[in-house]
mmCIF file of C-alpha atoms and ligand atoms in Angstrom:
data_model
loop_
_atom_site.group_PDB
_atom_site.id
_atom_site.type_symbol
_atom_site.label_atom_id
_atom_site.label_comp_id
_atom_site.label_asym_id
_atom_site.label_seq_id
_atom_site.Cartn_x
_atom_site.Cartn_y
_atom_site.Cartn_z
ATOM 1 C CA UNK A 1 -12.013 -9.345 112.264
ATOM 2 C CA UNK A 2 -13.851 -8.370 115.471
ATOM 3 C CA UNK A 3 -17.150 -6.701 114.614
ATOM 4 C CA UNK A 4 -19.130 -8.973 116.946
ATOM 5 C CA UNK A 5 -16.918 -9.492 119.995
ATOM 6 C CA UNK A 6 -19.196 -12.101 121.582
ATOM 7 C CA UNK A 7 -18.471 -14.368 118.607
ATOM 8 C CA UNK A 8 -15.068 -15.172 119.878
ATOM 9 C CA UNK A 9 -15.077 -14.939 123.656
ATOM 10 C CA UNK A 10 -16.901 -17.306 125.975
ATOM 11 C CA UNK A 11 -16.343 -19.784 128.805
ATOM 12 C CA UNK A 12 -14.391 -22.971 128.156
ATOM 13 C CA UNK A 13 -11.025 -22.734 126.481
ATOM 14 C CA UNK A 14 -10.505 -19.314 124.908
ATOM 15 C CA UNK A 15 -9.827 -19.110 121.202
ATOM 16 C CA UNK A 16 -6.048 -19.233 121.467
ATOM 17 C CA UNK A 17 -6.054 -21.930 124.115
ATOM 18 C CA UNK A 18 -8.410 -23.946 121.917
ATOM 19 C CA UNK A 19 -6.140 -23.621 118.889
ATOM 20 C CA UNK A 20 -3.087 -24.493 120.936
ATOM 21 C CA UNK A 21 -4.696 -27.494 122.620
ATOM 22 C CA UNK A 22 -6.411 -29.099 119.700
ATOM 23 C CA UNK A 23 -4.734 -27.948 116.527
ATOM 24 C CA UNK A 24 -1.097 -27.181 117.223
ATOM 25 C CA UNK A 25 1.426 -29.955 117.043
ATOM 26 C CA UNK A 26 4.732 -29.292 118.721
ATOM 27 C CA UNK A 27 7.463 -30.283 116.337
ATOM 28 C CA UNK A 28 5.217 -30.227 113.254
ATOM 29 C CA UNK A 29 7.279 -27.393 111.835
ATOM 30 C CA UNK A 30 10.691 -28.738 112.665
ATOM 31 C CA UNK A 31 10.063 -31.914 110.646
ATOM 32 C CA UNK A 32 12.661 -31.403 107.959
ATOM 33 C CA UNK A 33 10.775 -32.216 104.775
ATOM 34 C CA UNK A 34 7.428 -30.570 105.550
ATOM 35 C CA UNK A 35 8.190 -27.345 103.658
ATOM 36 C CA UNK A 36 6.751 -25.378 106.590
ATOM 37 C CA UNK A 37 8.863 -22.316 107.339
ATOM 38 C CA UNK A 38 6.259 -20.820 109.686
ATOM 39 C CA UNK A 39 3.095 -22.607 110.805
ATOM 40 C CA UNK A 40 0.225 -21.804 113.188
ATOM 41 C CA UNK A 41 0.611 -18.675 115.325
ATOM 42 C CA UNK A 42 1.465 -15.777 113.061
ATOM 43 C CA UNK A 43 -0.727 -13.828 110.654
ATOM 44 C CA UNK A 44 0.006 -16.202 107.808
ATOM 45 C CA UNK A 45 1.952 -19.392 107.249
ATOM 46 C CA UNK A 46 5.120 -19.417 105.187
ATOM 47 C CA UNK A 47 5.586 -22.448 102.980
ATOM 48 C CA UNK A 48 8.423 -23.546 100.733
ATOM 49 C CA UNK A 49 7.541 -25.105 97.397
ATOM 50 C CA UNK A 50 9.795 -27.761 95.888
ATOM 51 C CA UNK A 51 11.675 -26.608 92.789
ATOM 52 C CA UNK A 52 10.066 -27.092 89.363
ATOM 53 C CA UNK A 53 6.599 -27.649 90.762
ATOM 54 C CA UNK A 54 3.147 -26.143 90.541
ATOM 55 C CA UNK A 55 0.946 -25.338 93.541
ATOM 56 C CA UNK A 56 -2.293 -27.353 93.672
ATOM 57 C CA UNK A 57 -4.969 -25.704 95.828
ATOM 58 C CA UNK A 58 -8.449 -26.848 96.788
ATOM 59 C CA UNK A 59 -11.057 -26.064 99.436
ATOM 60 C CA UNK A 60 -14.261 -27.767 100.535
ATOM 61 C CA UNK A 61 -16.867 -26.852 103.104
ATOM 62 C CA UNK A 62 -18.947 -29.373 104.975
ATOM 63 C CA UNK A 63 -22.042 -28.395 106.924
ATOM 64 C CA UNK A 64 -23.932 -30.287 109.575
ATOM 65 C CA UNK A 65 -27.250 -31.612 108.304
ATOM 66 C CA UNK A 66 -26.208 -31.296 104.689
ATOM 67 C CA UNK A 67 -22.955 -33.205 104.268
ATOM 68 C CA UNK A 68 -23.224 -35.304 107.406
ATOM 69 C CA UNK A 69 -26.144 -36.142 109.676
ATOM 70 C CA UNK A 70 -26.538 -34.172 112.913
ATOM 71 C CA UNK A 71 -24.825 -36.030 115.773
ATOM 72 C CA UNK A 72 -22.207 -37.676 113.556
ATOM 73 C CA UNK A 73 -19.116 -38.629 115.579
ATOM 74 C CA UNK A 74 -16.777 -35.611 115.520
ATOM 75 C CA UNK A 75 -13.896 -37.915 114.668
ATOM 76 C CA UNK A 76 -15.604 -38.810 111.400
ATOM 77 C CA UNK A 77 -16.373 -35.140 110.705
ATOM 78 C CA UNK A 78 -12.705 -34.216 111.146
ATOM 79 C CA UNK A 79 -11.599 -37.102 108.941
ATOM 80 C CA UNK A 80 -14.091 -36.345 106.167
ATOM 81 C CA UNK A 81 -13.406 -32.596 106.163
ATOM 82 C CA UNK A 82 -9.806 -33.334 105.223
ATOM 83 C CA UNK A 83 -10.448 -36.477 103.158
ATOM 84 C CA UNK A 84 -12.676 -34.722 100.619
ATOM 85 C CA UNK A 85 -9.865 -32.260 99.920
ATOM 86 C CA UNK A 86 -7.144 -34.899 99.765
ATOM 87 C CA UNK A 87 -9.332 -36.686 97.247
ATOM 88 C CA UNK A 88 -9.371 -33.583 95.047
ATOM 89 C CA UNK A 89 -5.593 -33.395 95.087
ATOM 90 C CA UNK A 90 -5.410 -37.147 94.429
ATOM 91 C CA UNK A 91 -7.465 -36.600 91.288
ATOM 92 C CA UNK A 92 -4.862 -34.123 90.068
ATOM 93 C CA UNK A 93 -2.010 -36.478 90.883
ATOM 94 C CA UNK A 94 -0.683 -33.868 93.310
ATOM 95 C CA UNK A 95 1.282 -34.424 96.511
ATOM 96 C CA UNK A 96 -0.650 -32.915 99.443
ATOM 97 C CA UNK A 97 1.520 -30.981 101.878
ATOM 98 C CA UNK A 98 -0.363 -28.338 103.895
ATOM 99 C CA UNK A 99 -3.866 -27.649 105.161
ATOM 100 C CA UNK A 100 -5.722 -24.730 106.670
ATOM 101 C CA UNK A 101 -8.921 -25.063 108.672
ATOM 102 C CA UNK A 102 -11.781 -22.573 109.023
ATOM 103 C CA UNK A 103 -13.818 -23.950 111.891
ATOM 104 C CA UNK A 104 -17.186 -22.638 113.017
ATOM 105 C CA UNK A 105 -18.549 -24.371 116.120
ATOM 106 C CA UNK A 106 -21.599 -23.587 118.262
ATOM 107 C CA UNK A 107 -19.527 -23.876 121.464
ATOM 108 C CA UNK A 108 -16.039 -24.779 122.667
ATOM 109 C CA UNK A 109 -16.896 -28.352 123.627
ATOM 110 C CA UNK A 110 -13.567 -29.937 124.571
ATOM 111 C CA UNK A 111 -14.687 -33.530 124.061
ATOM 112 C CA UNK A 112 -16.040 -32.743 120.623
ATOM 113 C CA UNK A 113 -12.955 -30.752 119.664
ATOM 114 C CA UNK A 114 -10.639 -33.538 120.794
ATOM 115 C CA UNK A 115 -12.421 -36.128 118.647
ATOM 116 C CA UNK A 116 -12.648 -33.756 115.695
ATOM 117 C CA UNK A 117 -8.969 -32.945 115.918
ATOM 118 C CA UNK A 118 -8.043 -36.650 116.280
ATOM 119 C CA UNK A 119 -9.948 -37.436 113.085
ATOM 120 C CA UNK A 120 -8.477 -34.553 111.131
ATOM 121 C CA UNK A 121 -4.900 -34.695 112.379
ATOM 122 C CA UNK A 122 -4.829 -38.499 112.264
ATOM 123 C CA UNK A 123 -5.550 -38.449 108.540
ATOM 124 C CA UNK A 124 -3.192 -35.488 108.053
ATOM 125 C CA UNK A 125 -0.370 -37.466 109.694
ATOM 126 C CA UNK A 126 -1.118 -40.510 107.548
ATOM 127 C CA UNK A 127 -0.555 -38.387 104.445
ATOM 128 C CA UNK A 128 2.311 -36.230 105.705
ATOM 129 C CA UNK A 129 0.118 -33.114 105.671
ATOM 130 C CA UNK A 130 0.776 -30.278 108.161
ATOM 131 C CA UNK A 131 -2.019 -28.046 109.470
ATOM 132 C CA UNK A 132 -0.468 -24.604 109.074
ATOM 133 C CA UNK A 133 -3.254 -22.196 109.986
ATOM 134 C CA UNK A 134 -6.935 -21.478 110.125
ATOM 135 C CA UNK A 135 -9.672 -19.459 111.654
ATOM 136 C CA UNK A 136 -11.995 -20.253 114.548
ATOM 137 C CA UNK A 137 -15.420 -18.705 115.016
ATOM 138 C CA UNK A 138 -18.662 -19.412 116.800
ATOM 139 C CA UNK A 139 -21.833 -20.285 114.889
ATOM 140 C CA UNK A 140 -23.666 -23.211 113.260
ATOM 141 C CA UNK A 141 -21.272 -26.147 112.795
ATOM 142 C CA UNK A 142 -19.437 -25.566 109.514
ATOM 143 C CA UNK A 143 -16.005 -26.767 108.537
ATOM 144 C CA UNK A 144 -13.914 -25.527 105.632
ATOM 145 C CA UNK A 145 -10.604 -27.170 104.956
ATOM 146 C CA UNK A 146 -8.178 -25.999 102.339
ATOM 147 C CA UNK A 147 -5.431 -28.309 101.174
ATOM 148 C CA UNK A 148 -2.336 -27.161 99.343
ATOM 149 C CA UNK A 149 0.014 -29.472 97.551
ATOM 150 C CA UNK A 150 2.415 -29.605 94.686
ATOM 151 C CA UNK A 151 2.933 -31.439 91.464
ATOM 152 C CA UNK A 152 5.939 -31.496 89.100
ATOM 153 C CA UNK A 153 5.478 -28.734 86.577
ATOM 154 C CA UNK A 154 3.165 -29.607 83.702
ATOM 155 C CA UNK A 155 2.305 -33.133 84.898
ATOM 156 C CA UNK A 156 -1.002 -32.724 86.760
ATOM 157 C CA UNK A 157 -3.939 -34.814 85.546
ATOM 158 C CA UNK A 158 -6.905 -32.837 84.340
ATOM 159 C CA UNK A 159 -10.470 -33.691 83.491
ATOM 160 C CA UNK A 160 -9.897 -32.473 79.977
ATOM 161 C CA UNK A 161 -7.125 -34.828 78.840
ATOM 162 C CA UNK A 162 -9.107 -37.879 77.684
ATOM 163 C CA UNK A 163 -9.023 -39.096 74.066
ATOM 164 C CA UNK A 164 -11.629 -41.019 72.075
ATOM 165 C CA UNK A 165 -10.921 -44.728 72.549
ATOM 166 C CA UNK A 166 -9.538 -44.357 76.071
ATOM 167 C CA UNK A 167 -10.882 -46.763 78.655
ATOM 168 C CA UNK A 168 -12.788 -45.454 81.646
ATOM 169 C CA UNK A 169 -11.798 -47.044 84.926
ATOM 170 C CA UNK A 170 -12.555 -46.606 88.617
ATOM 171 C CA UNK A 171 -10.620 -47.486 91.753
ATOM 172 C CA UNK A 172 -12.100 -49.545 94.584
ATOM 173 C CA UNK A 173 -15.806 -50.240 94.714
ATOM 174 C CA UNK A 174 -18.781 -47.949 94.121
ATOM 175 C CA UNK A 175 -21.945 -47.390 96.118
ATOM 176 C CA UNK A 176 -20.642 -48.389 99.541
ATOM 177 C CA UNK A 177 -20.777 -44.893 101.010
ATOM 178 C CA UNK A 178 -24.294 -44.392 99.633
ATOM 179 C CA UNK A 179 -25.387 -47.562 101.393
ATOM 180 C CA UNK A 180 -23.479 -46.483 104.511
ATOM 181 C CA UNK A 181 -25.281 -43.150 104.596
ATOM 182 C CA UNK A 182 -28.657 -44.867 104.180
ATOM 183 C CA UNK A 183 -27.730 -47.195 107.034
ATOM 184 C CA UNK A 184 -26.711 -44.415 109.438
ATOM 185 C CA UNK A 185 -29.788 -42.433 108.496
ATOM 186 C CA UNK A 186 -31.819 -45.624 109.097
ATOM 187 C CA UNK A 187 -33.520 -45.353 105.714
ATOM 188 C CA UNK A 188 -32.186 -48.836 105.097
ATOM 189 C CA UNK A 189 -31.962 -51.664 107.613
ATOM 190 C CA UNK A 190 -29.437 -54.464 107.445
ATOM 191 C CA UNK A 191 -29.675 -57.935 108.982
ATOM 192 C CA UNK A 192 -25.952 -58.291 109.378
ATOM 193 C CA UNK A 193 -24.358 -55.754 111.755
ATOM 194 C CA UNK A 194 -20.759 -56.415 110.653
ATOM 195 C CA UNK A 195 -21.562 -55.816 106.970
ATOM 196 C CA UNK A 196 -23.571 -52.720 107.854
ATOM 197 C CA UNK A 197 -20.630 -51.388 109.855
ATOM 198 C CA UNK A 198 -18.279 -51.959 106.922
ATOM 199 C CA UNK A 199 -20.515 -49.835 104.694
ATOM 200 C CA UNK A 200 -21.023 -47.130 107.328
ATOM 201 C CA UNK A 201 -17.268 -46.964 107.713
ATOM 202 C CA UNK A 202 -16.933 -46.297 104.012
ATOM 203 C CA UNK A 203 -19.165 -43.251 104.469
ATOM 204 C CA UNK A 204 -17.645 -42.007 107.719
ATOM 205 C CA UNK A 205 -13.978 -42.644 106.970
ATOM 206 C CA UNK A 206 -13.373 -42.423 103.212
ATOM 207 C CA UNK A 207 -9.810 -43.188 102.127
ATOM 208 C CA UNK A 208 -8.700 -40.658 99.558
ATOM 209 C CA UNK A 209 -6.721 -42.356 96.765
ATOM 210 C CA UNK A 210 -3.734 -40.060 97.125
ATOM 211 C CA UNK A 211 -1.003 -42.566 96.310
ATOM 212 C CA UNK A 212 -2.866 -44.001 93.364
ATOM 213 C CA UNK A 213 -3.392 -40.486 91.988
ATOM 214 C CA UNK A 214 0.355 -39.893 92.022
ATOM 215 C CA UNK A 215 0.999 -43.307 90.452
ATOM 216 C CA UNK A 216 -1.523 -42.563 87.688
ATOM 217 C CA UNK A 217 0.222 -39.343 86.712
ATOM 218 C CA UNK A 218 1.886 -39.926 83.364
ATOM 219 C CA UNK A 219 -0.284 -42.973 82.598
ATOM 220 C CA UNK A 220 -3.910 -41.804 82.868
ATOM 221 C CA UNK A 221 -5.025 -39.222 80.312
ATOM 222 C CA UNK A 222 -7.659 -37.643 82.580
ATOM 223 C CA UNK A 223 -8.928 -38.055 86.123
ATOM 224 C CA UNK A 224 -11.459 -36.795 88.624
ATOM 225 C CA UNK A 225 -12.642 -37.948 92.014
ATOM 226 C CA UNK A 226 -16.129 -39.300 92.560
ATOM 227 C CA UNK A 227 -17.760 -37.114 95.174
ATOM 228 C CA UNK A 228 -21.231 -36.708 93.691
ATOM 229 C CA UNK A 229 -21.708 -40.161 92.174
ATOM 230 C CA UNK A 230 -20.628 -41.579 88.808
ATOM 231 C CA UNK A 231 -23.828 -40.487 87.043
ATOM 232 C CA UNK A 232 -23.286 -36.921 88.207
ATOM 233 C CA UNK A 233 -19.517 -36.750 87.836
ATOM 234 C CA UNK A 234 -18.786 -38.652 84.617
ATOM 235 C CA UNK A 235 -20.586 -36.095 82.397
ATOM 236 C CA UNK A 236 -18.192 -33.469 83.799
ATOM 237 C CA UNK A 237 -15.108 -35.423 82.715
ATOM 238 C CA UNK A 238 -16.634 -36.312 79.335
ATOM 239 C CA UNK A 239 -17.624 -32.746 78.536
ATOM 240 C CA UNK A 240 -14.316 -31.304 79.789
ATOM 241 C CA UNK A 241 -12.611 -33.662 77.331
ATOM 242 C CA UNK A 242 -15.134 -32.849 74.574
ATOM 243 C CA UNK A 243 -16.164 -36.493 74.303
ATOM 244 C CA UNK A 244 -19.022 -38.938 74.776
ATOM 245 C CA UNK A 245 -18.736 -41.625 77.425
ATOM 246 C CA UNK A 246 -20.174 -45.086 77.565
ATOM 247 C CA UNK A 247 -20.529 -47.203 80.706
ATOM 248 C CA UNK A 248 -21.362 -50.880 80.988
ATOM 249 C CA UNK A 249 -23.361 -51.042 84.222
ATOM 250 C CA UNK A 250 -22.665 -54.779 84.621
ATOM 251 C CA UNK A 251 -19.005 -53.958 85.124
ATOM 252 C CA UNK A 252 -19.427 -51.473 87.991
ATOM 253 C CA UNK A 253 -17.353 -52.825 90.888
ATOM 254 C CA UNK A 254 -19.497 -53.511 93.959
ATOM 255 C CA UNK A 255 -18.333 -54.832 97.298
ATOM 256 C CA UNK A 256 -19.626 -58.123 98.714
ATOM 257 C CA UNK A 257 -20.998 -56.071 101.628
ATOM 258 C CA UNK A 258 -23.069 -53.878 99.306
ATOM 259 C CA UNK A 259 -24.331 -56.891 97.355
ATOM 260 C CA UNK A 260 -25.488 -58.681 100.454
ATOM 261 C CA UNK A 261 -27.071 -55.711 102.210
ATOM 262 C CA UNK A 262 -29.038 -54.292 99.282
ATOM 263 C CA UNK A 263 -31.404 -55.707 96.665
ATOM 264 C CA UNK A 264 -29.703 -55.878 93.231
ATOM 265 C CA UNK A 265 -31.429 -52.799 91.780
ATOM 266 C CA UNK A 266 -30.794 -50.752 94.904
ATOM 267 C CA UNK A 267 -27.126 -51.753 94.950
ATOM 268 C CA UNK A 268 -26.821 -50.846 91.269
ATOM 269 C CA UNK A 269 -28.475 -47.455 91.816
ATOM 270 C CA UNK A 270 -26.100 -46.647 94.651
ATOM 271 C CA UNK A 271 -23.091 -47.736 92.580
ATOM 272 C CA UNK A 272 -24.247 -45.572 89.670
ATOM 273 C CA UNK A 273 -25.365 -42.475 91.455
ATOM 274 C CA UNK A 274 -24.687 -42.258 95.175
ATOM 275 C CA UNK A 275 -22.036 -39.770 96.244
ATOM 276 C CA UNK A 276 -19.311 -39.824 98.882
ATOM 277 C CA UNK A 277 -17.276 -42.795 97.598
ATOM 278 C CA UNK A 278 -14.196 -40.666 96.854
ATOM 279 C CA UNK A 279 -12.864 -43.219 94.425
ATOM 280 C CA UNK A 280 -10.981 -41.967 91.383
ATOM 281 C CA UNK A 281 -12.405 -42.078 87.878
ATOM 282 C CA UNK A 282 -9.684 -42.157 85.224
ATOM 283 C CA UNK A 283 -9.411 -42.247 81.470
ATOM 284 C CA UNK A 284 -6.498 -44.326 80.222
ATOM 285 C CA UNK A 285 -5.275 -45.304 76.765
ATOM 286 C CA UNK A 286 -6.185 -48.984 76.219
ATOM 287 C CA UNK A 287 -2.576 -50.091 75.808
ATOM 288 C CA UNK A 288 -1.672 -48.630 79.204
ATOM 289 C CA UNK A 289 -4.541 -50.042 81.237
ATOM 290 C CA UNK A 290 -2.575 -53.083 82.452
ATOM 291 C CA UNK A 291 0.248 -50.858 83.650
ATOM 292 C CA UNK A 292 -2.187 -48.689 85.606
ATOM 293 C CA UNK A 293 -3.962 -51.733 87.043
ATOM 294 C CA UNK A 294 -0.651 -53.091 88.357
ATOM 295 C CA UNK A 295 0.142 -49.716 89.900
ATOM 296 C CA UNK A 296 -3.217 -49.987 91.679
ATOM 297 C CA UNK A 297 -2.546 -53.595 92.714
ATOM 298 C CA UNK A 298 0.753 -52.555 94.298
ATOM 299 C CA UNK A 299 -1.334 -50.241 96.495
ATOM 300 C CA UNK A 300 -3.791 -53.050 97.289
ATOM 301 C CA UNK A 301 -6.415 -51.302 95.272
ATOM 302 C CA UNK A 302 -8.506 -52.671 92.478
ATOM 303 C CA UNK A 303 -8.914 -50.825 89.228
ATOM 304 C CA UNK A 304 -11.895 -51.776 87.080
ATOM 305 C CA UNK A 305 -12.533 -50.814 83.474
ATOM 306 C CA UNK A 306 -16.185 -49.810 83.256
ATOM 307 C CA UNK A 307 -16.504 -48.324 79.792
ATOM 308 C CA UNK A 308 -14.845 -46.042 77.293
ATOM 309 C CA UNK A 309 -14.721 -42.581 75.798
ATOM 310 C CA UNK A 310 -15.954 -42.034 72.266
ATOM 311 C CA UNK A 311 -16.161 -39.078 69.967
ATOM 312 C CA UNK A 312 -19.413 -37.187 70.345
ATOM 313 C CA UNK A 313 -21.277 -35.897 73.375
ATOM 314 C CA UNK A 314 -23.421 -37.336 76.200
ATOM 315 C CA UNK A 315 -23.087 -40.313 78.471
ATOM 316 C CA UNK A 316 -24.769 -43.607 77.600
ATOM 317 C CA UNK A 317 -25.212 -46.715 79.724
ATOM 318 C CA UNK A 318 -25.862 -50.370 78.909
ATOM 319 C CA UNK A 319 -27.187 -53.097 81.181
ATOM 320 C CA UNK A 320 -27.146 -56.749 80.012
ATOM 321 C CA UNK A 321 -26.094 -55.535 76.599
ATOM 322 C CA UNK A 322 -29.112 -53.249 76.225
ATOM 323 C CA UNK A 323 -29.198 -49.498 76.280
ATOM 324 C CA UNK A 324 -30.281 -48.295 79.712
ATOM 325 C CA UNK A 325 -31.894 -44.904 80.319
ATOM 326 C CA UNK A 326 -30.878 -43.791 83.781
ATOM 327 C CA UNK A 327 -33.385 -42.271 86.134
ATOM 328 C CA UNK A 328 -30.917 -41.675 88.945
ATOM 329 C CA UNK A 329 -28.861 -38.519 89.095
ATOM 330 C CA UNK A 330 -25.802 -37.352 90.999
ATOM 331 C CA UNK A 331 -26.075 -34.915 93.863
ATOM 332 C CA UNK A 332 -26.429 -31.224 93.054
ATOM 333 C CA UNK A 333 -26.844 -28.680 95.854
ATOM 334 C CA UNK A 334 -29.008 -26.371 93.785
ATOM 335 C CA UNK A 335 -31.391 -28.911 92.271
HETATM 336 P P1 ADP B 401 -5.709 -13.492 112.624
HETATM 337 O O1 ADP B 401 -6.692 -12.730 113.461
HETATM 338 O O2 ADP B 401 -4.423 -12.783 112.379
HETATM 339 O O3 ADP B 401 -6.316 -14.079 111.370
HETATM 340 P P2 ADP B 401 -6.222 -15.580 114.463
HETATM 341 O O4 ADP B 401 -6.218 -14.913 115.765
HETATM 342 O O5 ADP B 401 -7.532 -15.879 113.814
HETATM 343 O O6 ADP B 401 -5.277 -14.762 113.498
HETATM 344 O O7 ADP B 401 -5.429 -16.975 114.578
HETATM 345 C C1 ADP B 401 -4.179 -17.070 115.231
HETATM 346 C C2 ADP B 401 -3.356 -18.140 114.585
HETATM 347 O O8 ADP B 401 -3.974 -19.406 114.760
HETATM 348 C C3 ADP B 401 -3.158 -17.984 113.075
HETATM 349 O O9 ADP B 401 -1.864 -18.442 112.756
HETATM 350 C C4 ADP B 401 -4.198 -18.887 112.487
HETATM 351 O O10 ADP B 401 -3.812 -19.329 111.206
HETATM 352 C C5 ADP B 401 -4.256 -20.003 113.507
HETATM 353 N N1 ADP B 401 -5.575 -20.651 113.636
HETATM 354 C C6 ADP B 401 -6.755 -20.107 113.971
HETATM 355 N N2 ADP B 401 -7.723 -21.023 114.044
HETATM 356 C C7 ADP B 401 -7.158 -22.204 113.745
HETATM 357 C C8 ADP B 401 -7.629 -23.540 113.636
HETATM 358 N N3 ADP B 401 -8.908 -23.881 113.863
HETATM 359 N N4 ADP B 401 -6.751 -24.501 113.269
HETATM 360 C C9 ADP B 401 -5.468 -24.179 113.026
HETATM 361 N N5 ADP B 401 -4.935 -22.957 113.117
HETATM 362 C C10 ADP B 401 -5.782 -21.972 113.469
HETATM 363 MG MG1 MG B 402 -8.060 -15.395 111.651
#
């Protein structure tokens, strides 16, 4: 589309040069198992799906000032733009394969683009994902990444599959990214630089649980990824499954870094409600929990049972054995 010509032509690398320099990978297509018949450069990409599979598709947009602070390192922005999508496919148990990128930048700043592309393509390489197309425009910094993947027919995990009596479990630790964001935004100050950096890293470079998601397929009854915080996301899984959920706050897994940087109540609030952790929340029949925990352990990941699903509606919480009314809420763009 070319209604406003000035949108796409300016000094610095032109649009095509920019795409070629920062987003095209020679040889990306020839890699035998990528499923890419035709990648960047034509009007659309052509992709080959494995037999007996379903296409899993997701897209997420991140905007400067809303999803990441202004002046965030472009490498982190590139990483996160892809990571949030990989996390969605992980939650389905799908195998990510291809990505497209709709990039809106205020100017063609080569240094910025190089770091952004390093962050995005570095994570793509780590997961065997090929960038197969996109769109580049000029405007306020906004990044939309779409990830496409596949899953053997009929085996994807859904939010709606949980049964009463299933355990609720989460991967990794909760609240680290919330603390990391507070630390980069300087709303929280830490004594110990190394611990602070660990937490900031959890915000800037989340590791989507892609392999665990695939391992959980066939064992977990339901799954979702935690992007908006447990308190905000768990009600979605519970209501999709038509169940009530109960969480024992004392069991929420918190990292040593979080525990030492934050006061106990603050750490607990972040673990319960802060977003951006991109851990997976799963429901699993009790008798299969050990099996799922060993699958996690093989990936060097901890899996912690934090509660259970019950018949009924609503989410309840206990702390020290007492019912706990939560004041904190997950993130909602329109609240
Ligand atoms: P069209 O006008 O036909 O949509 P474009 O001129 O926008 O095509 O883009 C040319 C090619 O470059 C297309 O294959 C498109 O998918 C790809 N492309 C554009 N921007 C990007 C980007 N930021 N990253 C990767 N591929 C891109
Ligand atoms: Mg285009």
